[in-house]
Short mmCIF file of C-alpha atoms in Angstrom, two decimals:
data_model
loop_
_atom_site.label_atom_id
_atom_site.label_comp_id
_atom_site.label_asym_id
_atom_site.label_seq_id
_atom_site.Cartn_x
_atom_site.Cartn_y
_atom_site.Cartn_z
CA UNK A 2 129.82 95.33 135.49
CA UNK A 3 127.26 94.36 132.97
CA UNK A 4 127.16 90.87 131.22
CA UNK A 5 126.99 91.27 127.54
CA UNK A 6 127.57 88.80 124.64
CA UNK A 7 130.39 89.28 122.11
CA UNK A 8 127.89 89.90 119.41
CA UNK A 9 126.40 92.70 121.37
CA UNK A 10 129.99 94.21 121.91
CA UNK A 11 130.53 93.98 118.19
CA UNK A 12 127.26 95.98 117.64
CA UNK A 13 128.62 98.60 120.04
CA UNK A 14 131.84 98.52 118.07
CA UNK A 15 130.05 99.02 114.82
CA UNK A 16 127.82 101.91 116.10
CA UNK A 17 130.83 103.77 117.46
CA UNK A 18 133.34 103.02 114.69
CA UNK A 19 135.79 101.30 117.03
CA UNK A 20 137.27 98.76 114.61
CA UNK A 21 140.65 100.59 114.21
CA UNK A 22 140.91 101.67 117.92
CA UNK A 23 139.02 104.98 117.54
CA UNK A 24 135.68 105.98 119.07
CA UNK A 25 133.69 108.23 116.66
CA UNK A 26 135.52 111.43 115.77
CA UNK A 27 137.09 111.81 119.34
CA UNK A 28 140.71 112.81 119.69
CA UNK A 29 142.69 111.70 122.95
CA UNK A 30 141.89 115.10 124.32
CA UNK A 31 138.13 115.31 123.41
CA UNK A 32 137.50 111.87 124.46
CA UNK A 33 139.10 112.71 127.87
CA UNK A 34 137.09 115.86 128.02
CA UNK A 35 133.78 114.11 127.18
CA UNK A 36 133.96 111.83 130.03
CA UNK A 37 135.17 114.47 132.42
CA UNK A 38 132.44 116.90 131.46
CA UNK A 39 129.59 114.44 131.24
CA UNK A 40 130.43 112.04 134.29
CA UNK A 41 133.33 113.48 136.15
CA UNK A 42 135.35 110.30 135.12
CA UNK A 43 138.97 110.05 134.04
CA UNK A 44 138.61 107.68 131.16
CA UNK A 45 142.45 107.23 130.99
CA UNK A 46 142.83 105.79 134.49
CA UNK A 47 144.36 102.37 134.83
CA UNK A 48 141.26 100.44 135.68
CA UNK A 49 139.97 101.02 132.18
CA UNK A 50 143.08 99.68 130.57
CA UNK A 51 142.54 95.94 130.92
CA UNK A 52 142.07 95.72 127.24
CA UNK A 53 144.55 98.18 125.98
CA UNK A 54 145.12 101.89 125.84
CA UNK A 55 143.40 103.02 122.72
CA UNK A 56 140.19 105.05 122.94
CA UNK A 57 138.02 101.83 121.74
CA UNK A 58 139.85 99.60 124.24
CA UNK A 59 139.27 102.28 126.98
CA UNK A 60 135.61 102.25 126.30
CA UNK A 61 135.38 98.50 126.28
CA UNK A 62 137.44 98.52 129.57
CA UNK A 63 134.89 101.01 130.88
CA UNK A 64 132.08 98.76 129.86
CA UNK A 65 133.80 95.80 131.62
CA UNK A 66 134.10 97.42 135.11
CA UNK A 67 131.34 100.00 135.58
CA UNK A 68 127.77 99.24 136.65
CA UNK A 69 124.94 98.93 134.32
CA UNK A 70 123.33 102.25 135.04
CA UNK A 71 126.68 104.21 134.34
CA UNK A 72 127.47 102.17 131.19
CA UNK A 73 124.05 102.68 129.80
CA UNK A 74 124.12 106.41 130.51
CA UNK A 75 127.47 106.64 128.78
CA UNK A 76 126.30 104.70 125.73
CA UNK A 77 123.28 106.91 125.32
CA UNK A 78 125.53 110.09 125.60
CA UNK A 79 127.79 108.83 123.01
CA UNK A 80 124.87 107.95 120.67
CA UNK A 81 123.79 111.50 121.12
CA UNK A 82 127.07 112.69 120.18
CA UNK A 83 127.28 110.43 117.07
CA UNK A 84 123.89 112.07 116.05
CA UNK A 85 124.95 115.49 116.46
CA UNK A 86 128.36 115.17 114.75
CA UNK A 87 128.55 112.33 112.16
CA UNK A 88 124.70 112.22 111.03
CA UNK A 89 124.46 116.03 110.88
CA UNK A 90 127.44 116.23 108.49
CA UNK A 91 126.56 113.14 106.54
CA UNK A 92 123.13 111.64 106.53
CA UNK A 93 124.12 108.46 105.18
CA UNK A 94 125.88 107.56 108.35
CA UNK A 95 122.49 107.34 110.24
CA UNK A 96 121.82 103.88 111.44
CA UNK A 97 119.40 101.60 109.76
CA UNK A 98 116.21 101.19 111.74
CA UNK A 99 116.91 97.62 112.78
CA UNK A 100 120.37 98.29 113.83
CA UNK A 101 119.26 101.34 115.92
CA UNK A 102 116.53 99.27 117.47
CA UNK A 103 118.96 96.40 118.28
CA UNK A 104 121.46 98.89 119.79
CA UNK A 105 119.00 100.36 122.16
CA UNK A 106 117.69 96.91 123.22
CA UNK A 107 121.47 96.14 124.08
CA UNK A 108 121.46 99.46 126.24
CA UNK A 109 118.23 98.41 127.87
CA UNK A 110 119.63 94.93 128.66
CA UNK A 111 122.78 96.65 130.31
CA UNK A 112 120.63 99.02 132.36
CA UNK A 113 118.31 96.20 133.48
CA UNK A 114 121.18 94.40 134.96
CA UNK A 115 122.03 97.24 137.32
CA UNK A 116 121.36 96.57 141.00
CA UNK A 117 120.42 99.73 142.79
CA UNK A 118 122.02 100.36 146.27
CA UNK A 119 118.90 99.69 148.21
CA UNK A 120 118.97 96.11 146.86
CA UNK A 121 122.54 95.49 147.65
CA UNK A 122 121.85 96.92 151.17
CA UNK A 123 119.03 94.75 151.67
CA UNK A 124 120.93 91.68 150.29
CA UNK A 125 123.83 92.37 152.75
CA UNK A 126 121.59 92.98 155.80
CA UNK A 127 119.80 89.56 155.04
CA UNK A 128 123.18 87.78 154.87
CA UNK A 129 124.35 89.42 158.18
CA UNK A 130 121.14 88.12 159.85
CA UNK A 131 121.29 84.71 158.07
CA UNK A 132 117.93 85.87 156.80
CA UNK A 133 118.09 83.43 153.86
CA UNK A 134 114.31 83.49 153.09
CA UNK A 135 114.62 87.23 152.28
CA UNK A 136 117.69 86.48 150.16
CA UNK A 137 115.79 83.93 148.42
CA UNK A 138 112.77 85.99 147.78
CA UNK A 139 114.96 88.96 146.61
CA UNK A 140 116.94 86.87 144.31
CA UNK A 141 113.80 85.37 142.82
CA UNK A 142 112.52 88.82 142.21
CA UNK A 143 115.49 90.05 140.50
CA UNK A 144 115.90 86.88 138.36
CA UNK A 145 112.38 87.09 137.32
CA UNK A 146 111.96 90.88 136.45
CA UNK A 147 112.68 90.49 132.66
CA UNK A 148 111.53 86.94 132.02
CA UNK A 149 108.55 86.61 134.48
CA UNK A 150 107.50 90.00 135.85
CA UNK A 151 104.29 88.62 137.68
CA UNK A 152 106.51 86.05 139.57
CA UNK A 153 108.87 89.04 140.42
CA UNK A 154 105.99 91.00 141.80
CA UNK A 155 104.99 88.01 144.04
CA UNK A 156 108.50 87.59 145.34
CA UNK A 157 108.85 91.28 146.15
CA UNK A 158 105.77 91.16 148.26
CA UNK A 159 107.03 87.87 150.02
CA UNK A 160 110.25 89.74 151.00
CA UNK A 161 108.31 92.20 153.05
CA UNK A 162 106.06 89.57 154.47
CA UNK A 163 109.04 87.52 155.48
CA UNK A 164 110.60 90.49 157.44
CA UNK A 165 107.30 91.22 159.16
CA UNK A 166 106.42 87.67 160.30
CA UNK A 167 109.90 87.25 161.71
CA UNK A 168 109.75 90.54 163.65
CA UNK A 169 106.29 89.63 165.23
CA UNK A 170 107.35 86.10 166.22
CA UNK A 171 110.71 87.36 167.61
CA UNK A 172 108.66 89.75 169.80
CA UNK A 173 106.31 86.97 170.79
CA UNK A 174 103.24 88.99 169.39
CA UNK A 175 101.86 86.37 167.21
CA UNK A 176 100.56 87.00 163.69
CA UNK A 177 97.44 89.18 162.94
CA UNK A 178 94.29 87.63 161.58
CA UNK A 179 95.01 89.00 158.17
CA UNK A 180 98.42 87.61 157.36
CA UNK A 181 98.69 89.48 153.97
CA UNK A 182 101.47 92.14 153.47
CA UNK A 183 99.07 94.88 154.67
CA UNK A 184 98.08 93.05 157.78
CA UNK A 185 101.62 92.03 158.67
CA UNK A 186 103.03 95.55 158.15
CA UNK A 187 100.17 97.16 160.10
CA UNK A 188 101.08 94.88 162.99
CA UNK A 189 104.74 95.60 163.11
CA UNK A 190 104.42 99.35 163.17
CA UNK A 191 103.66 99.98 166.79
CA UNK A 192 106.20 97.62 168.35
CA UNK A 193 108.89 99.03 166.13
CA UNK A 194 107.85 102.65 166.98
CA UNK A 195 106.53 103.41 163.61
CA UNK A 196 103.09 104.39 164.41
CA UNK A 197 101.93 107.74 163.37
CA UNK A 198 100.30 108.49 166.65
CA UNK A 199 103.65 108.56 168.51
CA UNK A 200 104.34 111.87 170.48
CA UNK A 201 108.09 111.72 171.05
CA UNK A 202 109.15 113.19 167.67
CA UNK A 203 110.72 116.67 167.46
CA UNK A 204 107.82 119.02 166.62
CA UNK A 205 109.91 120.38 163.80
CA UNK A 206 109.89 117.08 161.80
CA UNK A 207 106.89 115.19 163.31
CA UNK A 208 104.61 115.99 160.54
CA UNK A 209 107.21 115.10 157.88
CA UNK A 210 107.99 111.75 159.50
CA UNK A 211 104.17 110.88 159.86
CA UNK A 212 103.79 111.65 156.04
CA UNK A 213 106.73 109.37 155.23
CA UNK A 214 105.50 106.52 157.38
CA UNK A 215 101.89 106.83 155.88
CA UNK A 216 103.73 106.78 152.45
CA UNK A 217 105.44 103.48 153.40
CA UNK A 218 101.89 102.00 154.26
CA UNK A 219 100.55 103.19 151.02
CA UNK A 220 103.52 101.58 149.18
CA UNK A 221 102.90 98.24 151.07
CA UNK A 222 99.26 98.31 150.19
CA UNK A 223 100.05 99.00 146.57
CA UNK A 224 102.65 96.11 146.39
CA UNK A 225 100.15 93.77 147.98
CA UNK A 226 97.32 94.84 145.58
CA UNK A 227 99.72 94.52 142.70
CA UNK A 228 100.57 91.03 143.70
CA UNK A 229 96.79 90.18 143.88
CA UNK A 230 95.96 91.70 140.60
CA UNK A 231 99.30 91.38 138.56
CA UNK A 232 101.29 88.73 140.44
CA UNK A 233 101.19 84.98 139.79
CA UNK A 234 100.19 83.85 143.25
CA UNK A 235 96.55 83.17 142.31
CA UNK A 236 97.25 81.50 138.82
CA UNK A 237 96.92 82.95 135.47
CA UNK A 238 93.72 82.62 133.21
CA UNK A 239 93.77 82.23 129.39
CA UNK A 240 94.34 85.55 127.90
CA UNK A 241 96.25 86.87 130.72
CA UNK A 242 97.83 90.39 130.14
CA UNK A 243 101.33 90.48 131.33
CA UNK A 244 102.83 93.51 133.30
CA UNK A 245 105.94 94.73 131.91
CA UNK A 246 109.55 94.80 133.55
CA UNK A 247 109.25 98.45 134.66
CA UNK A 248 106.27 97.74 136.87
CA UNK A 249 107.96 94.66 138.31
CA UNK A 250 111.14 96.71 139.00
CA UNK A 251 109.02 99.43 140.58
CA UNK A 252 107.61 96.63 142.88
CA UNK A 253 110.84 95.14 143.73
CA UNK A 254 112.61 98.45 144.61
CA UNK A 255 109.56 99.65 146.81
CA UNK A 256 109.32 96.37 148.62
CA UNK A 257 113.00 96.40 149.22
CA UNK A 258 112.99 99.82 150.56
CA UNK A 259 110.18 98.83 153.15
CA UNK A 260 112.04 95.61 154.01
CA UNK A 261 115.47 97.21 154.53
CA UNK A 262 113.89 99.99 156.71
CA UNK A 263 112.18 97.51 158.94
CA UNK A 264 115.50 95.46 159.31
CA UNK A 265 117.37 98.67 160.17
CA UNK A 266 114.72 99.68 162.62
CA UNK A 267 114.78 96.48 164.40
CA UNK A 268 118.57 96.57 164.55
CA UNK A 269 118.30 100.06 166.08
CA UNK A 270 115.48 99.39 168.52
CA UNK A 271 116.69 95.76 169.54
CA UNK A 272 120.48 95.87 169.13
CA UNK A 273 121.17 92.96 171.34
CA UNK A 274 118.46 90.69 169.76
CA UNK A 275 119.01 88.61 166.76
CA UNK A 276 116.20 88.56 164.05
CA UNK A 277 115.91 84.90 163.32
CA UNK A 278 114.33 83.22 160.36
CA UNK A 279 110.63 82.21 160.68
CA UNK A 280 109.07 80.71 157.58
CA UNK A 281 105.36 80.81 156.89
CA UNK A 282 103.47 77.69 158.22
#
């Protein structure tokens, strides 16, 4: 359910000719077929009729209730249809460059607001465990992805570190000499049964599991290095070159996958033990 400004909705209305209740050149039948064929969605279902039952209002209702990923995908497909039909027949109907640029900026904003399932799952797990430090780090990372990607990378790294620290302390193992994300992750692997030298795996999948676990270690090392070289934990000098939102999002999603896997592994291995919050000293 993306949040967009009224001016941005007016731009979408303009691009798709929605002023009189229509959407491009679609009839009721072809509009229905478009959403069925492209997305497997019945656009005429009741949940999209909050603004009315015209094609334009159905599209507005669709934008209101669907997630940013689905909405962005639909708007891009509708734009492709506009280009193939209207612009092919009448070149004068092509959008002016500034309008086209603004339209795709709106789509990018809508898509950027989409929260992938792994982030929702991690957030839910953190709430169940009263793991508020993870929730804070995750929320900080998501909030900063567009406006301050360096801070988002730092927060993503902190998310994994918080989980690792708490696991080690709950197991009474103490913290490793190197308390960065790489050292902390390495320290939790064996007690959680994630070491690659384990011999209890089914031979059919043993090699595959080891590759995935080694891949997680590589991801952890990469997120830690990105925090050092691209995050804001160590200050920013004059002329600092910003990383972009895509890299920040990559770090957030990668770190969240690792953190969620560690929490779920803890819950499976120690089902009767609560994983409590332990902040950094």
